[in-house]
XYZ file of C-alpha atoms in Angstrom:
161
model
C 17.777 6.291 -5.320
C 18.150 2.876 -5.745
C 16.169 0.899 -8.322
C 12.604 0.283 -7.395
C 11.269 -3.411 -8.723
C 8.559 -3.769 -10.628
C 6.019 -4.220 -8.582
C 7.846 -3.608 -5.310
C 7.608 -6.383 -3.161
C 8.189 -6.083 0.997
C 10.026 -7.873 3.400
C 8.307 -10.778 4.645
C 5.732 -10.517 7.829
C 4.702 -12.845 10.727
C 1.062 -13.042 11.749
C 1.339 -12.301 14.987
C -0.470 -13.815 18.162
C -1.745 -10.314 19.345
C -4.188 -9.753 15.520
C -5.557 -12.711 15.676
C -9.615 -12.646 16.237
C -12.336 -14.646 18.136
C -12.573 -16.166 14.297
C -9.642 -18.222 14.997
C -7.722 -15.944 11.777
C -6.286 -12.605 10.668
C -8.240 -9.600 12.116
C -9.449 -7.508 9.160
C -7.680 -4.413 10.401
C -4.650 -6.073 10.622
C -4.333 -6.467 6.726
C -4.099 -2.811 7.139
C -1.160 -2.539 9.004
C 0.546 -4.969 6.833
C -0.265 -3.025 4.181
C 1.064 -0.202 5.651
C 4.276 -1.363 7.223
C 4.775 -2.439 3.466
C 4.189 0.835 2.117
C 6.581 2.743 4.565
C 9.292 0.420 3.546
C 9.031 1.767 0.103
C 8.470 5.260 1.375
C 11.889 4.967 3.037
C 13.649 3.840 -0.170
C 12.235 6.515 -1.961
C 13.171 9.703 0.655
C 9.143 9.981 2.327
C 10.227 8.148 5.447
C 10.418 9.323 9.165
C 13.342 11.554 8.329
C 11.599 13.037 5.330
C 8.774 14.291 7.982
C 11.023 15.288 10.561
C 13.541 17.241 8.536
C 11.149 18.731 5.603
C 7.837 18.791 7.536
C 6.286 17.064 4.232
C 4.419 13.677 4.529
C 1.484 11.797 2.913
C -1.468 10.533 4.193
C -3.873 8.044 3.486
C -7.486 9.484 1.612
C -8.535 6.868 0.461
C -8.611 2.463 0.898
C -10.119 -0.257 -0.505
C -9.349 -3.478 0.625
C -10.533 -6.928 -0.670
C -9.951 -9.964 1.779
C -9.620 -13.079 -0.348
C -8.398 -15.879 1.939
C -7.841 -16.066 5.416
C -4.344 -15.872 7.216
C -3.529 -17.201 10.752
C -1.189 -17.576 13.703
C 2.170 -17.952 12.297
C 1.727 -17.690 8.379
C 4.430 -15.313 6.612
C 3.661 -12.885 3.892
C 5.260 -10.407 1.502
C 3.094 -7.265 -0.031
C 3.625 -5.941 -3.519
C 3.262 -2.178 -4.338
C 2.381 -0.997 -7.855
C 1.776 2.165 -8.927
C -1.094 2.759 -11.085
C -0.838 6.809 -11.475
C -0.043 9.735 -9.978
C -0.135 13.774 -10.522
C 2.000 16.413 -8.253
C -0.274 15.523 -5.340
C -1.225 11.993 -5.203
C 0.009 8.516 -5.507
C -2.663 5.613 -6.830
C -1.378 2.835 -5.687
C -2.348 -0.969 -5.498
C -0.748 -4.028 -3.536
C -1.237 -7.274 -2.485
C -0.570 -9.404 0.063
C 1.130 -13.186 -0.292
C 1.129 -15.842 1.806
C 4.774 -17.650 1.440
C 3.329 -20.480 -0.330
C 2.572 -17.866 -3.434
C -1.278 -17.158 -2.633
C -3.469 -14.357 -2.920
C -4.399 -13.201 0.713
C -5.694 -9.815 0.367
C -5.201 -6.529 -2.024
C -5.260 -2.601 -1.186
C -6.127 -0.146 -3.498
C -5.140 3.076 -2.446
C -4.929 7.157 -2.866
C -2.367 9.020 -1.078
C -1.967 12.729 -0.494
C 1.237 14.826 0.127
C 0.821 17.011 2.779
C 2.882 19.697 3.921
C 2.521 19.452 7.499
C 2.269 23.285 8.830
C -1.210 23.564 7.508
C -1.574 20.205 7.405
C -2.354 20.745 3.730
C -2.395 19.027 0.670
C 1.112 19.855 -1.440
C 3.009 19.916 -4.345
C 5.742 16.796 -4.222
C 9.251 19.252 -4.379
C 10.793 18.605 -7.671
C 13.600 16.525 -5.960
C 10.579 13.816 -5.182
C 8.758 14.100 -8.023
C 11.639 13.138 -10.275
C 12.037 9.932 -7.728
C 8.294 9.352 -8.268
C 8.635 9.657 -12.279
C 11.388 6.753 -11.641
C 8.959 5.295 -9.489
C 6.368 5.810 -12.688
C 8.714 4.010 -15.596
C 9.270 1.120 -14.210
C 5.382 0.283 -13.280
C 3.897 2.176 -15.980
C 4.201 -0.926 -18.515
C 2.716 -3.294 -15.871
C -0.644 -4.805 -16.269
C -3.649 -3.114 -14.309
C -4.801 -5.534 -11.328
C -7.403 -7.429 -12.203
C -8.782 -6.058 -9.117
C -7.911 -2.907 -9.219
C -10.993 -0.047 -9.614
C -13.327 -2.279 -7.976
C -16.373 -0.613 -6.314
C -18.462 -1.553 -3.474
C -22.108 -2.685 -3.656
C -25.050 -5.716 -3.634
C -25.230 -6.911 -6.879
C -28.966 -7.593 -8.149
C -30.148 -10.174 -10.746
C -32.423 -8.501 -13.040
């Protein structure tokens, strides 16, 4: 396995024509699909790819998202996504990223849980130990990181008293 950086950071990504809204900007669920296109690019460096599905019948899938839209992105504006890894046991990745326009700015950020799943149930699996040591790699390099600011957040109206 080759070296993963610390946070991971994707290729960079066109806004395309096609997710753009009657807003004039970025659909909201197209932050998703950056996020995600930026997440199987990792998943391919570390063996959890297409060929990992095909040829083990193991996979992950998404439980859980939170995503926080913090400036809007339009026609024609490129952007990487970083992918830290905040924790993990022999199930589940916690993961966060976000998304940057080329000029360096905060677009977006994803805070997410994913399951391995053997896929003849589909049921939720131990990573084999052959992926778990590439996780653990995955692990030492992030694990002195800073937590996102962000990251944890929870969802609600927030009252003065």
């Amino acid at each position: 396995m080759e070296p993963v950086a610390a946070p991971h950071m994707s290729s960079a990504y066109e806004i395309e024509k096609d997710w753009i809204d009657y807003n004039g900007h970025l659909n909201m669920a197209y932050y998703n699909v950056l996020f995600d296109r930026a997440t199987d690019e990792l998943w391919v460096k570390l063996g959890l790819g297409p060929e990992y599905a095909r040829t083990r019948r193991l996979t992950t899938y998404t439980a859980e998202i939170h995503v926080c839209y913090v400036r809007e992105l339009h026609l024609g504006d490129r952007v990487t996504a970083s992918w830290q890894l905040l924790d993990h046991d022999e199930k589940r990745l916690h993961a966060f990223q976000g998304l940057y326009h080329s000029d360096g700015w905060l677009a977006a950020t994803c805070e997410s849980i994913a399951l391995h799943v053997d896929m003849a149930g589909p049921k939720v699996a131990p990573f084999p130990p052959d992926v778990m040591e590439r996780v653990e790699k995955v692990w030492a390099a992030h694990a002195h990181l800073p937590r996102p600011e962000r990251a944890g957040r929870s969802i609600g109206i927030r009252r003065r008293s």
